Short mmCIF file of C-alpha atoms in Angstrom, two decimals:
data_model
loop_
_atom_site.label_atom_id
_atom_site.label_comp_id
_atom_site.label_asym_id
_atom_site.label_seq_id
_atom_site.Cartn_x
_atom_site.Cartn_y
_atom_site.Cartn_z
CA MET A 1 -70.76 -86.34 -2.18
CA LYS A 2 -67.58 -84.72 -3.50
CA ARG A 3 -68.25 -86.51 -7.11
CA ASN A 4 -71.86 -84.62 -7.56
CA ALA A 5 -69.83 -81.16 -6.32
CA ALA A 6 -67.51 -81.66 -9.15
CA LEU A 7 -70.20 -82.47 -11.61
CA ALA A 8 -72.04 -79.23 -10.53
CA ARG A 9 -68.95 -77.42 -10.94
CA ARG A 10 -67.93 -78.52 -14.56
CA ARG A 11 -71.91 -77.73 -15.92
CA GLY A 12 -71.73 -74.11 -14.15
CA ALA A 13 -68.87 -73.39 -16.07
CA ALA A 14 -70.15 -74.67 -19.07
CA LEU A 15 -73.05 -72.67 -18.48
CA ILE A 16 -70.92 -69.59 -18.07
CA VAL A 17 -69.12 -70.14 -21.68
CA ALA A 18 -71.86 -70.68 -23.51
CA CYS A 19 -73.49 -67.52 -21.83
CA SER A 20 -70.37 -65.63 -22.79
CA ALA A 21 -70.35 -66.68 -26.53
CA TRP A 22 -74.01 -65.55 -26.99
CA ALA A 23 -73.57 -61.85 -25.38
CA PRO A 24 -71.96 -60.54 -28.38
CA TRP A 25 -74.14 -61.68 -30.99
CA GLY A 26 -77.29 -60.14 -28.89
CA ALA A 27 -75.26 -57.14 -28.91
CA LEU A 28 -74.56 -56.82 -32.56
CA ALA A 29 -78.33 -57.83 -33.18
CA GLN A 30 -79.64 -54.93 -31.37
CA GLU A 31 -76.94 -52.40 -33.35
CA ALA A 32 -77.16 -54.15 -36.98
CA PRO A 33 -79.70 -52.34 -39.28
CA ALA A 34 -82.70 -54.43 -40.36
CA SER A 35 -81.44 -55.88 -43.67
CA SER A 36 -78.44 -57.39 -42.15
CA THR A 37 -78.02 -61.02 -41.97
CA LEU A 38 -77.01 -62.82 -38.89
CA THR A 39 -74.30 -65.23 -38.89
CA PRO A 40 -74.95 -68.81 -38.08
CA LEU A 41 -73.63 -69.57 -34.74
CA ALA A 42 -71.48 -72.42 -36.31
CA GLU A 43 -69.38 -69.70 -38.11
CA ALA A 44 -68.77 -67.76 -35.37
CA ALA A 45 -64.92 -67.56 -34.27
CA PRO A 46 -64.21 -69.14 -31.03
CA VAL A 47 -63.76 -67.26 -27.90
CA PRO A 48 -60.93 -68.12 -25.50
CA GLU A 49 -61.33 -69.11 -21.99
CA SER A 50 -60.57 -66.48 -19.44
CA SER A 51 -60.69 -66.39 -15.74
CA PRO A 52 -62.18 -63.34 -14.30
CA SER A 53 -60.44 -63.56 -11.18
CA ALA A 54 -57.08 -63.86 -13.13
CA PRO A 55 -54.56 -60.66 -12.50
CA PRO A 56 -53.64 -58.77 -15.16
CA PRO A 57 -50.16 -59.36 -16.76
CA PRO A 58 -47.59 -57.28 -15.07
CA VAL A 59 -46.44 -54.09 -17.46
CA ALA A 60 -42.82 -53.76 -17.66
CA LYS A 61 -41.18 -50.73 -16.08
CA PRO A 62 -38.54 -49.09 -17.95
CA ALA A 63 -34.97 -49.65 -16.18
CA PRO A 64 -34.12 -46.46 -14.46
CA ALA A 65 -31.87 -44.31 -16.53
CA PRO A 66 -28.25 -43.83 -14.54
CA ALA A 67 -27.50 -41.53 -12.21
CA ALA A 68 -25.98 -38.41 -13.98
CA GLU A 69 -22.36 -38.20 -12.82
CA ARG A 70 -21.29 -35.11 -11.06
CA PRO A 71 -18.18 -33.04 -12.73
CA ALA A 72 -14.99 -33.30 -9.98
CA PRO A 73 -14.81 -29.95 -8.61
CA GLU A 74 -12.35 -27.26 -10.23
CA PRO A 75 -9.16 -26.68 -8.31
CA GLU A 76 -9.58 -23.07 -6.63
CA LYS A 77 -7.96 -20.73 -8.93
CA LEU A 78 -5.31 -17.94 -8.10
CA ALA A 79 -5.94 -14.59 -8.50
CA PRO A 80 -3.49 -13.07 -11.49
CA VAL A 81 -0.76 -11.28 -10.56
CA LYS A 82 -0.57 -7.76 -11.98
CA ILE A 83 2.70 -6.47 -12.39
CA THR A 84 3.41 -2.51 -12.56
CA PRO A 85 6.72 -1.26 -13.65
CA LEU A 86 7.55 1.99 -11.81
CA GLY A 87 10.64 4.13 -12.21
CA TYR A 88 12.18 7.86 -12.26
CA VAL A 89 14.90 9.92 -12.87
CA GLU A 90 16.25 13.32 -10.99
CA ALA A 91 18.93 14.99 -12.99
CA TYR A 92 20.18 18.74 -12.04
CA TYR A 93 22.39 21.52 -11.92
CA ALA A 94 23.19 23.71 -8.80
CA TYR A 95 25.23 26.62 -8.32
CA ASN A 96 26.25 28.27 -4.76
CA LEU A 97 26.19 31.84 -4.68
CA ASN A 98 28.41 31.36 -1.62
CA ARG A 99 31.05 29.33 -3.91
CA PRO A 100 32.32 26.82 -1.14
CA SER A 101 36.32 25.68 -2.34
CA ASN A 102 35.03 22.39 -1.14
CA GLY A 103 31.91 22.41 -3.76
CA ILE A 104 29.55 21.64 -0.76
CA THR A 105 25.83 23.23 -0.58
CA ASN A 106 25.76 22.23 3.21
CA ALA A 107 22.73 20.87 5.39
CA ARG A 108 20.66 20.57 1.84
CA GLY A 109 19.91 17.20 2.18
CA PHE A 110 19.89 15.67 -1.77
CA ASP A 111 20.89 19.28 -3.94
CA ASN A 112 24.23 19.20 -2.12
CA ARG A 113 26.84 19.87 -4.46
CA HIS A 114 28.09 23.42 -6.47
CA ASN A 115 28.45 24.24 -9.79
CA THR A 116 28.03 20.72 -11.28
CA PHE A 117 25.40 18.48 -13.02
CA SER A 118 24.26 15.61 -10.96
CA PHE A 119 21.81 12.63 -10.83
CA THR A 120 19.52 13.31 -7.57
CA ASN A 121 18.29 9.82 -7.86
CA VAL A 122 17.47 7.05 -10.34
CA VAL A 123 14.73 4.79 -9.36
CA LEU A 124 13.43 1.44 -10.80
CA GLY A 125 11.10 -1.04 -9.72
CA ALA A 126 7.54 -2.48 -9.57
CA THR A 127 4.38 -3.12 -7.61
CA ALA A 128 2.64 -6.81 -7.61
CA GLU A 129 -1.23 -6.97 -7.11
CA GLY A 130 -2.79 -10.57 -6.62
CA GLY A 131 -6.03 -10.98 -4.76
CA PRO A 132 -5.69 -9.74 -1.14
CA PHE A 133 -1.77 -9.84 -1.74
CA GLY A 134 0.70 -7.19 -2.92
CA ALA A 135 4.22 -6.34 -3.04
CA LYS A 136 6.35 -3.07 -4.21
CA LEU A 137 10.17 -3.35 -4.58
CA ALA A 138 12.23 -0.01 -5.76
CA LEU A 139 16.05 0.13 -5.82
CA GLN A 140 17.46 3.37 -6.25
CA VAL A 141 21.13 4.62 -7.28
CA GLY A 142 22.73 8.53 -7.01
CA SER A 143 23.83 11.20 -4.60
CA MET A 144 20.34 10.71 -2.19
CA PRO A 145 20.40 7.10 -1.35
CA SER A 146 24.03 7.76 0.74
CA THR A 147 22.61 10.95 2.52
CA ILE A 148 19.34 9.37 3.39
CA TYR A 149 21.13 6.02 4.65
CA LEU A 150 23.84 8.44 6.72
CA GLY A 151 21.78 7.91 10.05
CA GLU A 152 21.48 4.10 9.52
CA PRO A 153 23.00 2.47 12.82
CA THR A 154 26.52 0.75 11.83
CA LEU A 155 26.69 -2.51 13.90
CA PRO A 156 29.52 -4.93 13.86
CA GLY A 157 29.43 -8.79 12.14
CA ALA A 158 31.28 -11.96 13.41
CA SER A 159 32.47 -14.71 11.58
CA GLY A 160 29.03 -16.34 10.93
CA ALA A 161 27.03 -12.77 10.51
CA ASN A 162 27.59 -9.89 8.16
CA ALA A 163 28.44 -6.26 9.46
CA SER A 164 25.12 -3.99 8.65
CA ASN A 165 25.31 -0.21 7.97
CA GLY A 166 24.09 2.41 5.72
CA GLU A 167 26.27 1.36 2.54
CA LEU A 168 24.61 -2.28 2.63
CA TRP A 169 21.39 -1.19 2.62
CA LYS A 170 21.20 2.13 0.58
CA TYR A 171 20.07 0.75 -2.81
CA LEU A 172 16.89 -0.50 -1.22
CA GLN A 173 14.64 2.46 -1.36
CA GLU A 174 11.24 0.76 -0.38
CA ALA A 175 10.86 -3.04 -0.13
CA TYR A 176 7.63 -4.66 1.28
CA VAL A 177 4.61 -7.06 1.07
CA THR A 178 1.12 -6.44 1.69
CA TYR A 179 -2.18 -8.20 2.38
CA LYS A 180 -5.73 -6.73 2.79
CA ALA A 181 -7.60 -8.83 5.41
CA PRO A 182 -11.67 -9.15 5.01
CA VAL A 183 -11.96 -6.81 8.29
CA GLY A 184 -14.65 -4.18 8.00
CA ARG A 185 -13.94 -2.07 4.75
CA GLY A 186 -10.35 -4.01 4.63
CA LEU A 187 -7.54 -3.83 6.97
CA LEU A 188 -4.28 -3.54 4.71
CA LEU A 189 -1.15 -5.09 6.42
CA GLN A 190 2.28 -3.90 5.35
CA LEU A 191 5.58 -5.69 6.28
CA GLY A 192 9.05 -4.53 5.31
CA LEU A 193 10.91 -1.52 4.47
CA SER A 194 9.02 1.90 3.53
CA ALA A 195 9.10 5.35 3.36
CA SER A 196 8.32 7.35 6.56
CA PRO A 197 4.78 8.85 7.06
CA VAL A 198 6.01 11.62 8.68
CA GLY A 199 5.70 15.39 7.22
CA TYR A 200 4.30 16.60 4.07
CA GLU A 201 6.99 15.88 1.44
CA VAL A 202 8.44 12.83 0.18
CA LEU A 203 11.27 10.99 -1.35
CA SER A 204 10.47 11.84 -4.97
CA VAL A 205 10.65 15.24 -6.39
CA LYS A 206 7.82 14.72 -8.81
CA ASP A 207 5.40 14.63 -5.92
CA ASN A 208 6.34 17.07 -4.20
CA TRP A 209 5.88 21.14 -4.99
CA ASN A 210 9.46 22.46 -4.87
CA TRP A 211 12.77 20.89 -6.15
CA SER A 212 14.91 21.01 -2.67
CA ARG A 213 13.25 19.37 0.28
CA SER A 214 12.30 21.68 3.49
CA ASN A 215 14.31 21.64 6.80
CA LEU A 216 11.75 19.49 8.00
CA PHE A 217 11.91 16.51 5.75
CA TYR A 218 16.25 16.68 5.99
CA GLY A 219 15.78 16.63 9.71
CA PHE A 220 12.97 13.62 10.39
CA PRO A 221 13.34 10.37 9.39
CA TYR A 222 13.09 8.91 5.83
CA TYR A 223 12.36 5.48 6.15
CA HIS A 224 11.18 2.70 8.71
CA THR A 225 11.41 -1.35 8.98
CA GLY A 226 8.38 -3.00 10.32
CA LEU A 227 4.96 -3.80 10.48
CA ARG A 228 1.92 -1.19 9.68
CA ALA A 229 -1.70 -1.73 9.60
CA THR A 230 -4.28 0.53 7.92
CA GLN A 231 -7.78 0.73 8.13
CA GLU A 232 -10.02 2.19 6.06
CA LEU A 233 -13.32 3.41 8.51
CA THR A 234 -14.99 5.44 6.25
CA LYS A 235 -14.66 6.50 2.59
CA GLU A 236 -12.90 9.44 3.78
CA LEU A 237 -11.26 8.66 7.24
CA SER A 238 -8.38 5.93 7.71
CA ALA A 239 -6.80 5.13 10.88
CA ILE A 240 -2.82 3.57 10.85
CA VAL A 241 -0.83 1.89 13.60
CA GLY A 242 2.42 0.19 13.34
CA ILE A 243 5.49 -1.18 15.04
CA PHE A 244 9.03 -0.45 13.46
CA ASN A 245 12.68 -0.80 14.52
CA GLY A 246 12.84 3.24 14.67
CA TRP A 247 13.99 6.33 12.56
CA ASN A 248 15.85 5.29 9.90
CA SER A 249 16.64 1.90 10.92
CA VAL A 250 16.74 -1.34 8.94
CA VAL A 251 18.51 -2.92 11.61
CA ASP A 252 17.63 -1.72 15.41
CA ASN A 253 20.26 0.03 17.19
CA ASN A 254 18.65 -1.25 20.70
CA GLU A 255 16.02 -3.82 21.79
CA GLU A 256 13.27 -1.63 21.98
CA LYS A 257 10.72 -0.59 19.29
CA SER A 258 8.87 2.43 18.19
CA VAL A 259 5.35 2.58 17.51
CA GLN A 260 3.19 4.68 15.02
CA ALA A 261 -0.49 5.87 14.94
CA THR A 262 -1.83 8.04 12.53
CA LEU A 263 -5.82 9.43 11.66
CA VAL A 264 -5.58 10.42 7.40
CA TYR A 265 -8.63 12.67 6.24
CA LYS A 266 -9.11 13.17 2.45
CA ILE A 267 -11.73 14.45 0.37
CA GLU A 268 -10.38 13.99 -3.59
CA SER A 269 -9.05 16.99 -4.76
CA LYS A 270 -10.17 19.17 -1.88
CA LEU A 271 -8.72 18.46 1.25
CA ALA A 272 -6.14 16.18 2.72
CA LEU A 273 -5.23 16.23 6.98
CA GLN A 274 -3.04 14.07 8.60
CA ALA A 275 -2.05 13.69 12.53
CA LEU A 276 0.65 11.39 13.56
CA TYR A 277 2.34 10.26 16.62
CA PHE A 278 5.95 8.28 16.41
CA GLY A 279 7.38 6.91 19.77
CA GLY A 280 10.25 4.95 20.66
CA ILE A 281 13.63 4.42 22.37
CA GLU A 282 15.79 5.70 19.30
CA ARG A 283 19.29 6.18 21.11
CA PRO A 284 21.96 3.19 20.70
CA THR A 285 22.18 0.93 23.48
CA GLY A 286 24.88 2.64 26.08
CA SER A 287 23.88 6.28 25.02
CA PRO A 288 24.85 9.03 27.67
CA GLU A 289 21.86 10.17 27.37
CA GLY A 290 19.94 6.95 28.85
CA PRO A 291 17.28 4.67 27.47
CA ARG A 292 14.79 7.40 27.43
CA TRP A 293 11.53 7.28 24.97
CA ARG A 294 11.41 10.31 22.23
CA HIS A 295 8.13 11.37 21.53
CA HIS A 296 7.30 12.97 18.02
CA LEU A 297 3.65 14.70 16.82
CA ASP A 298 3.30 15.67 13.22
CA ALA A 299 0.50 17.47 11.64
CA THR A 300 0.10 18.03 7.73
CA ALA A 301 -2.78 19.51 5.62
CA GLN A 302 -3.63 20.84 2.04
CA VAL A 303 -6.31 22.62 1.12
CA ASP A 304 -6.87 22.74 -2.75
CA ALA A 305 -8.80 26.01 -2.56
CA THR A 306 -9.58 26.21 -6.52
CA ASP A 307 -8.39 24.33 -9.71
CA TRP A 308 -5.35 26.97 -9.66
CA LEU A 309 -4.59 27.81 -5.97
CA SER A 310 -3.84 25.47 -3.38
CA VAL A 311 -2.24 25.86 0.05
CA ALA A 312 -0.22 23.51 2.36
CA ALA A 313 1.23 23.37 5.86
CA GLN A 314 3.28 21.16 8.32
CA GLY A 315 3.70 21.74 12.00
CA ASP A 316 6.04 19.38 14.33
CA TYR A 317 6.57 19.10 18.32
CA GLY A 318 8.92 16.40 19.73
CA TRP A 319 10.67 15.74 23.05
CA GLU A 320 13.09 13.26 24.52
CA THR A 321 13.78 13.16 28.60
CA THR A 322 17.39 12.66 28.85
CA ARG A 323 19.86 12.28 31.84
CA MET A 324 20.93 15.58 31.00
CA GLY A 325 17.37 17.18 30.56
CA PRO A 326 14.72 17.53 28.54
CA ALA A 327 15.32 17.94 24.93
CA ARG A 328 12.72 19.79 22.50
CA TRP A 329 12.20 20.77 19.18
CA ILE A 330 9.31 22.60 17.14
CA ALA A 331 9.20 22.98 13.32
CA GLY A 332 7.06 24.48 10.90
CA ALA A 333 6.59 24.74 6.85
CA LEU A 334 3.96 26.93 4.72
CA TYR A 335 3.43 26.34 1.20
CA GLY A 336 1.34 28.14 -1.45
CA ARG A 337 1.02 26.99 -4.84
CA VAL A 338 -0.48 28.60 -8.11
CA ARG A 339 -1.10 27.86 -11.79
CA PRO A 340 -1.38 30.74 -13.52
CA VAL A 341 -1.61 28.83 -17.03
CA GLU A 342 -2.02 25.39 -17.88
CA LYS A 343 1.03 22.95 -17.42
CA PHE A 344 2.97 25.93 -15.24
CA PHE A 345 3.19 25.90 -11.42
CA VAL A 346 4.86 28.36 -8.95
CA THR A 347 5.32 27.47 -5.39
CA LEU A 348 6.71 29.62 -2.45
CA ARG A 349 7.74 27.84 0.67
CA GLY A 350 8.86 29.13 3.78
CA ASP A 351 10.01 26.97 6.94
CA ARG A 352 11.81 27.22 10.58
CA PHE A 353 13.22 24.62 12.70
CA HIS A 354 14.37 24.92 16.30
CA GLU A 355 16.31 22.69 18.56
CA HIS A 356 16.71 22.79 22.31
CA LEU A 357 19.14 20.71 23.86
CA GLY A 358 18.76 18.97 27.61
CA THR A 359 21.36 20.37 29.98
CA ASP A 360 22.06 19.38 33.41
CA GLY A 361 23.68 21.36 36.20
CA SER A 362 27.16 20.64 35.27
CA GLY A 363 26.36 21.90 31.69
CA ARG A 364 26.49 18.74 29.87
CA ALA A 365 24.25 18.94 27.15
CA SER A 366 22.44 15.82 25.27
CA SER A 367 23.67 15.19 21.87
CA PRO A 368 21.90 17.23 18.97
CA LEU A 369 19.55 15.43 16.97
CA PHE A 370 19.41 17.69 13.94
CA TRP A 371 21.63 20.74 13.30
CA GLY A 372 25.08 19.77 15.35
CA GLY A 373 24.20 22.16 17.91
CA VAL A 374 22.91 24.95 16.07
CA GLU A 375 19.95 26.16 17.55
CA TRP A 376 17.48 27.01 14.54
CA VAL A 377 17.72 26.84 10.73
CA SER A 378 15.19 28.46 8.64
CA SER A 379 14.73 28.95 4.37
CA ALA A 380 12.97 30.50 1.73
CA THR A 381 12.12 28.59 -1.72
CA VAL A 382 10.41 29.78 -4.84
CA THR A 383 10.45 27.31 -7.44
CA LEU A 384 8.93 27.81 -11.07
CA ASP A 385 7.53 24.22 -12.72
CA VAL A 386 6.95 23.39 -16.27
CA ARG A 387 5.25 20.19 -17.17
CA PRO A 388 5.64 20.13 -20.99
CA HIS A 389 4.71 16.52 -20.60
CA GLU A 390 2.33 14.50 -18.09
CA ASN A 391 5.70 12.62 -17.40
CA LEU A 392 7.96 15.52 -17.72
CA SER A 393 8.74 18.12 -14.95
CA VAL A 394 11.28 20.73 -15.70
CA ARG A 395 12.27 23.27 -12.67
CA LEU A 396 13.67 26.56 -11.77
CA GLU A 397 14.34 27.16 -8.27
CA GLY A 398 16.12 29.65 -5.88
CA ARG A 399 16.46 28.92 -2.36
CA HIS A 400 17.65 30.97 0.66
CA ASP A 401 19.04 29.52 4.04
CA VAL A 402 19.78 30.84 7.24
CA ALA A 403 21.15 29.71 10.66
CA ASP A 404 21.70 30.39 14.21
CA GLU A 405 25.12 29.79 13.78
CA PRO A 406 27.89 29.10 10.95
CA LEU A 407 26.12 25.95 9.40
CA TYR A 408 27.25 26.40 5.66
CA PHE A 409 30.10 27.26 3.59
CA ALA A 410 31.62 29.91 1.53
CA GLY A 411 34.87 30.90 -0.25
CA ASP A 412 37.68 29.31 1.39
CA VAL A 413 36.86 26.50 3.39
CA ALA A 414 39.05 25.02 6.28
CA GLY A 415 39.75 21.40 6.93
CA ALA A 416 39.91 18.26 4.66
CA GLY A 417 36.85 16.42 4.69
CA VAL A 418 38.25 13.24 6.71
CA ALA A 419 37.92 12.73 10.29
CA GLY A 420 40.43 14.30 12.45
CA ALA A 421 40.30 17.30 10.03
CA PRO A 422 36.47 17.92 8.66
CA TYR A 423 35.58 20.83 6.94
CA VAL A 424 34.58 24.03 9.16
CA ALA A 425 31.61 25.90 8.76
CA ASN A 426 32.05 29.63 8.29
CA ALA A 427 28.88 31.08 7.09
CA ARG A 428 25.03 31.75 8.45
CA THR A 429 23.71 32.04 5.04
CA GLN A 430 23.84 30.30 1.53
CA THR A 431 21.91 31.29 -1.51
CA THR A 432 21.51 28.39 -4.51
CA LEU A 433 19.87 28.50 -8.05
CA LEU A 434 19.07 25.42 -9.32
CA LEU A 435 17.73 23.99 -12.79
CA GLY A 436 16.74 20.43 -12.67
CA ALA A 437 14.40 17.76 -14.63
CA THR A 438 12.43 14.71 -13.66
CA ALA A 439 10.82 12.21 -15.70
CA TRP A 440 8.95 8.98 -14.45
CA PHE A 441 6.61 5.97 -15.63
#
């Protein structure tokens, strides 16, 4: 049975092969023209056997390309640091019509010598800016630094610590670092020693309208050490808060800190407004007036009415409730500046400053803060300013000072100018003439 089935399978396979061999020839016979001659079967090319059920040979797939290597991430590059040098020189000659024998123009601040050439200040420094970080350093030498640091606390040292006083710090005008945090339109943090924001005038002559400073600038603080934060609220409006050692204190004279709060509004080349509060305990530890909080309010304004006329004003009020009673002060200054021709300016300034001492029933009074017990001072100033170059200013100035009581020197002055024999003020007025030049970069 099995042999018959195998024989049948072999015969079927032979029949399939024979049919396969004849099929192409039948197709050729249909397509060939009538004149063609058929090739005999014996001469036909052999047809290889094939199994219809055998799968086609697999197609070789190309090897996958190696994955591209990702480049190693580059280290984050630091922003380049931009260094900008700065500096200026202020030199002058002044003559006091009182002709004081001690050669001192008193209670003036920085142009305080009679009949002599002098340097007010020589400043060299630089600012640095790299990304959100920045810094400023300004060093100074001249007659002005010693005057600025007269109010710096004098603190003793020890075997392992230096003493601190104005002579130690006077060569530093400003030294601080900044960081601009990405908060709102930018939050600028500033830490270190910086010029005081109180008042309209500033330390450098080139940035003021007059050469001499007003009585307000001389009376109020010049510098502070601490932390300040400035937040730009809009393009025109900024808010500033700060915490400091106090008035004119690189090193604090007590354990308390002072605070600042300020609003500044500016429209470039048109308007600048500032309202400031500065408060804190400023008397040294152990002061007979007690650890009382000192409050100071300051407001300034500048209006550029036209391209040839500008006006400005400053007003201040402050108080301190001492053990002897409330001490108060009020002061104001007005400015007018015209430019009659290109590179020539004329400025008029008037100011007045009142101080009231705190007193108790026994007649004890608080120590004066500003004028040595003189109730008020006032001044009038006219300044001619020529700018032959954009970095040079030459000024001719006349000024007249008046005080409630003798505060100035005239003619022969009593005293030796030393402890135990100070110079004795003998004039209520003084008039000065000054020629000065300042250059900067």
